[in-house]
mmCIF file of C-alpha atoms in Angstrom:
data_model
loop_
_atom_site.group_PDB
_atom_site.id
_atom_site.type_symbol
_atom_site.label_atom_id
_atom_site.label_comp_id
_atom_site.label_asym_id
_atom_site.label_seq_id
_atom_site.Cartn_x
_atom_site.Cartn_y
_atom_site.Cartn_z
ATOM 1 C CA UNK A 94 104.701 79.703 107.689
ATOM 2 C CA UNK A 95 105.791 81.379 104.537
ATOM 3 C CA UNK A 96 109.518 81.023 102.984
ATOM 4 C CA UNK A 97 111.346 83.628 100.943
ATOM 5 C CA UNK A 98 113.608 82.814 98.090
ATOM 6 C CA UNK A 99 115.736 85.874 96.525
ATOM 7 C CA UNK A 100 116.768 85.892 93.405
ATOM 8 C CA UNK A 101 118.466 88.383 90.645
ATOM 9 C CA UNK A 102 121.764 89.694 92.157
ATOM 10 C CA UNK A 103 124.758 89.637 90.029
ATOM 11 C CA UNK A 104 127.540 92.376 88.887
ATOM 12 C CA UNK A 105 126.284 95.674 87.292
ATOM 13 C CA UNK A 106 128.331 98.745 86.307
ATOM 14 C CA UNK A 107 127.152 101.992 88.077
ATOM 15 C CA UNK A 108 124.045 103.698 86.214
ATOM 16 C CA UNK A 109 122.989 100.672 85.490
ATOM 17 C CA UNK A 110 119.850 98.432 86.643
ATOM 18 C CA UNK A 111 118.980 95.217 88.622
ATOM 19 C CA UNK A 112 115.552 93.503 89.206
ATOM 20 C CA UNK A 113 115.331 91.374 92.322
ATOM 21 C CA UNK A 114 112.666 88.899 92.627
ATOM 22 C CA UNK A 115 111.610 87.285 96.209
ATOM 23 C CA UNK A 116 109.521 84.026 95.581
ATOM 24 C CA UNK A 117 106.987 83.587 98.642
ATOM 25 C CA UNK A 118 105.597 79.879 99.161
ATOM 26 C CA UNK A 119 103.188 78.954 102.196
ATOM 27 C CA UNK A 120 99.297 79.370 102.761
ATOM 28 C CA UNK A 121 99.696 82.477 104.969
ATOM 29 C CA UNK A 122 101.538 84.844 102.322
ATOM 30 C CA UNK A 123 98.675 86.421 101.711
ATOM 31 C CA UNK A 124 98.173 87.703 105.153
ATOM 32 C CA UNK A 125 101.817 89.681 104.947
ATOM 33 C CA UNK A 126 103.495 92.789 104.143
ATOM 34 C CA UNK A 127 107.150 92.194 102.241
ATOM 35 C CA UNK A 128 110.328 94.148 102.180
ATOM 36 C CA UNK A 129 113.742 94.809 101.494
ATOM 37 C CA UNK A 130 117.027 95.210 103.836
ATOM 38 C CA UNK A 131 120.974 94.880 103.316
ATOM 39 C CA UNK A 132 123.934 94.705 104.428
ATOM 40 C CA UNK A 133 127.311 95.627 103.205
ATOM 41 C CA UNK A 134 130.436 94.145 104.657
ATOM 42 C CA UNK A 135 131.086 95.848 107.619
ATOM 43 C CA UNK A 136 127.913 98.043 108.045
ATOM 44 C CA UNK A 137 124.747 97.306 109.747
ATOM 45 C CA UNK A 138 122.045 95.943 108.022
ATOM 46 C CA UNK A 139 119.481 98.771 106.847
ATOM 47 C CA UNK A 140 116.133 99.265 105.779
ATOM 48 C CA UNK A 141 115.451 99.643 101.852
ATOM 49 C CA UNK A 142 111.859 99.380 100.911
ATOM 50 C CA UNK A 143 108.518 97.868 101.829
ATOM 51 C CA UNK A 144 104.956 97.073 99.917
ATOM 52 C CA UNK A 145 102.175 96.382 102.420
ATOM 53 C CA UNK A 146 99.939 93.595 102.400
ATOM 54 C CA UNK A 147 97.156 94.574 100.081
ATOM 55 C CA UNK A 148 100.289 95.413 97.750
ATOM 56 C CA UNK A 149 99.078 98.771 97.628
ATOM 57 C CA UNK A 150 100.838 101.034 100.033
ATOM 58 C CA UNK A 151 104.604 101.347 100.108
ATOM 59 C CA UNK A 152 107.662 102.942 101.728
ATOM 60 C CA UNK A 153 110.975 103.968 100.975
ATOM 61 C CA UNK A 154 114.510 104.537 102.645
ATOM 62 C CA UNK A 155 115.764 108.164 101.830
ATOM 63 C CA UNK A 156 118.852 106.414 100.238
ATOM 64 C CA UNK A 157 116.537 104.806 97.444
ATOM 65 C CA UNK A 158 113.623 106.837 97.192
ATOM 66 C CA UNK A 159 113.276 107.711 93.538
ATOM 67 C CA UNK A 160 115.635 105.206 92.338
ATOM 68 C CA UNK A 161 114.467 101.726 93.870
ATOM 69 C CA UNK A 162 110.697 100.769 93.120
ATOM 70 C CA UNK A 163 108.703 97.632 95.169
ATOM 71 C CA UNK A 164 105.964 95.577 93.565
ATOM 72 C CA UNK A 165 104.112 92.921 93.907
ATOM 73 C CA UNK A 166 102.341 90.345 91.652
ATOM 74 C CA UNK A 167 100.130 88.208 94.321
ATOM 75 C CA UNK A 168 99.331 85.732 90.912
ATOM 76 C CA UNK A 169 103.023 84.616 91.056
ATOM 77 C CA UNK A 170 103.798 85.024 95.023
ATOM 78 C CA UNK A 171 106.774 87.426 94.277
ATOM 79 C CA UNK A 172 107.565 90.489 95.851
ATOM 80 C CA UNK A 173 109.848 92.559 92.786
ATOM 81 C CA UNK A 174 112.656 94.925 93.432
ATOM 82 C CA UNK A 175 113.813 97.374 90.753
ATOM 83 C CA UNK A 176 117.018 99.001 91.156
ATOM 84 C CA UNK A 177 117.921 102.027 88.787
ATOM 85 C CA UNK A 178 120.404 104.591 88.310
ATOM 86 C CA UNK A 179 122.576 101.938 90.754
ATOM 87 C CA UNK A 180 125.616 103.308 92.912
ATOM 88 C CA UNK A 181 128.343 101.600 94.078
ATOM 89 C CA UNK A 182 127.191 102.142 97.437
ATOM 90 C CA UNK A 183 124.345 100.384 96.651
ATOM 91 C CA UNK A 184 126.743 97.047 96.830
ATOM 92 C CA UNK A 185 125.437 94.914 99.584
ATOM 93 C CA UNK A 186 123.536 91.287 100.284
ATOM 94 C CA UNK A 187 120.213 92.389 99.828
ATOM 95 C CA UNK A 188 117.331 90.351 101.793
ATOM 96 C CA UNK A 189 113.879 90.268 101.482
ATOM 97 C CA UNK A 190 111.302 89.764 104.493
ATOM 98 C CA UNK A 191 107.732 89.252 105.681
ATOM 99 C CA UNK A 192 105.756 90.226 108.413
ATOM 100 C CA UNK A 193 101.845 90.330 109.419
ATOM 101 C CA UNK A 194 102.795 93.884 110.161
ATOM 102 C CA UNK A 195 103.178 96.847 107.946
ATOM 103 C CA UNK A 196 104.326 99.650 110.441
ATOM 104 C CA UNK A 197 106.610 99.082 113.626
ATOM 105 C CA UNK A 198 110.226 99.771 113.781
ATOM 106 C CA UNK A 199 110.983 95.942 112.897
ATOM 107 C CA UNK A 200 111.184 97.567 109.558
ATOM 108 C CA UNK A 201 114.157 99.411 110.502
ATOM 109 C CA UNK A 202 117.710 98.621 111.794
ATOM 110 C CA UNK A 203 117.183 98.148 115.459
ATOM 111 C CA UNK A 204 113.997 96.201 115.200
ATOM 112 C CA UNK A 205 114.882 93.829 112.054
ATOM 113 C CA UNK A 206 115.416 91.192 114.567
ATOM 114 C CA UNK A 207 111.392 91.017 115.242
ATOM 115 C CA UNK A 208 110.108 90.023 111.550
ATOM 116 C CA UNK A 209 108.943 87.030 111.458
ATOM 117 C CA UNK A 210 110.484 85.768 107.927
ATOM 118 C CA UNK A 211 113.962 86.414 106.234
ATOM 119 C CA UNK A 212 114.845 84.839 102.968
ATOM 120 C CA UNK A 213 118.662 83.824 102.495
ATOM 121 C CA UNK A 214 120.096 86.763 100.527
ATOM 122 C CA UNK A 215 121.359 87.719 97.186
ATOM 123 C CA UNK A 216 124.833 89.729 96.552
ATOM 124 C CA UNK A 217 124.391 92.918 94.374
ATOM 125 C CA UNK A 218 127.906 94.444 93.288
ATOM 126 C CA UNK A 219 127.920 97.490 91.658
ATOM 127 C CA UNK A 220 131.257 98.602 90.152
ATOM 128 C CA UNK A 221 132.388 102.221 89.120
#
């Protein structure tokens, strides 16, 4: 089975941008479709982006769309996540996942509990 490792979060002032990296190990990562949730203290845990298993397809929560882009570089097993134009809002553990399965409301809030994979977090704090 494959394991996540997140990497990248730290302290940035509002405007300003982050890079997350998710390191995949395991013979099967291949075979799955990545993404992004987090949580903020307090707050349910929410959907942020996903890249799909070819690394060529990808979706966006409204909250990030034009500010947040996925990636993927299958040479280096990581799953990227660039965070511009960052809000304090945006301050929350962020977690990557995997799953064999691109679509299905496991990629949202009241499904998240279905994916098979969940790395361990990484705290982004954005301050005004």
């Amino acid at each position: 089975q494959v394991q996540l490792v997140e990497s990248g979060g730290g302290l940035v002032q509002a405007g300003g941008s982050l890079r997350l990296s998710c390191a995949a190990s395991g013979r099967t990562f291949s075979s799955y479709a990545v993404g992004w949730f987090r949580q903020a203290p307090g707050k349910e845990r929410e959907f942020v982006a996903r890249i799909n298993v070819n690394g060529d397809y990808t979706y966006y929560a409204e909250s990030v769309k034009g500010r947040f882009t996925i990636s993927t570089d299958n040479t280096k097993n990581t799953v990227y996540l660039l965070m511009n134009t960052l809000k304090p809002e945006d301050t929350a553990v962020y977690y990557c996942a995997a799953d064999r399965n691109f679509y299905g409301n496991r990629w949202s809030s009241v499904g998240a509990g279905n994916l098979e994979v969940w790395g361990q977090g990484t705290l982004v704090t954005v301050s005004s």
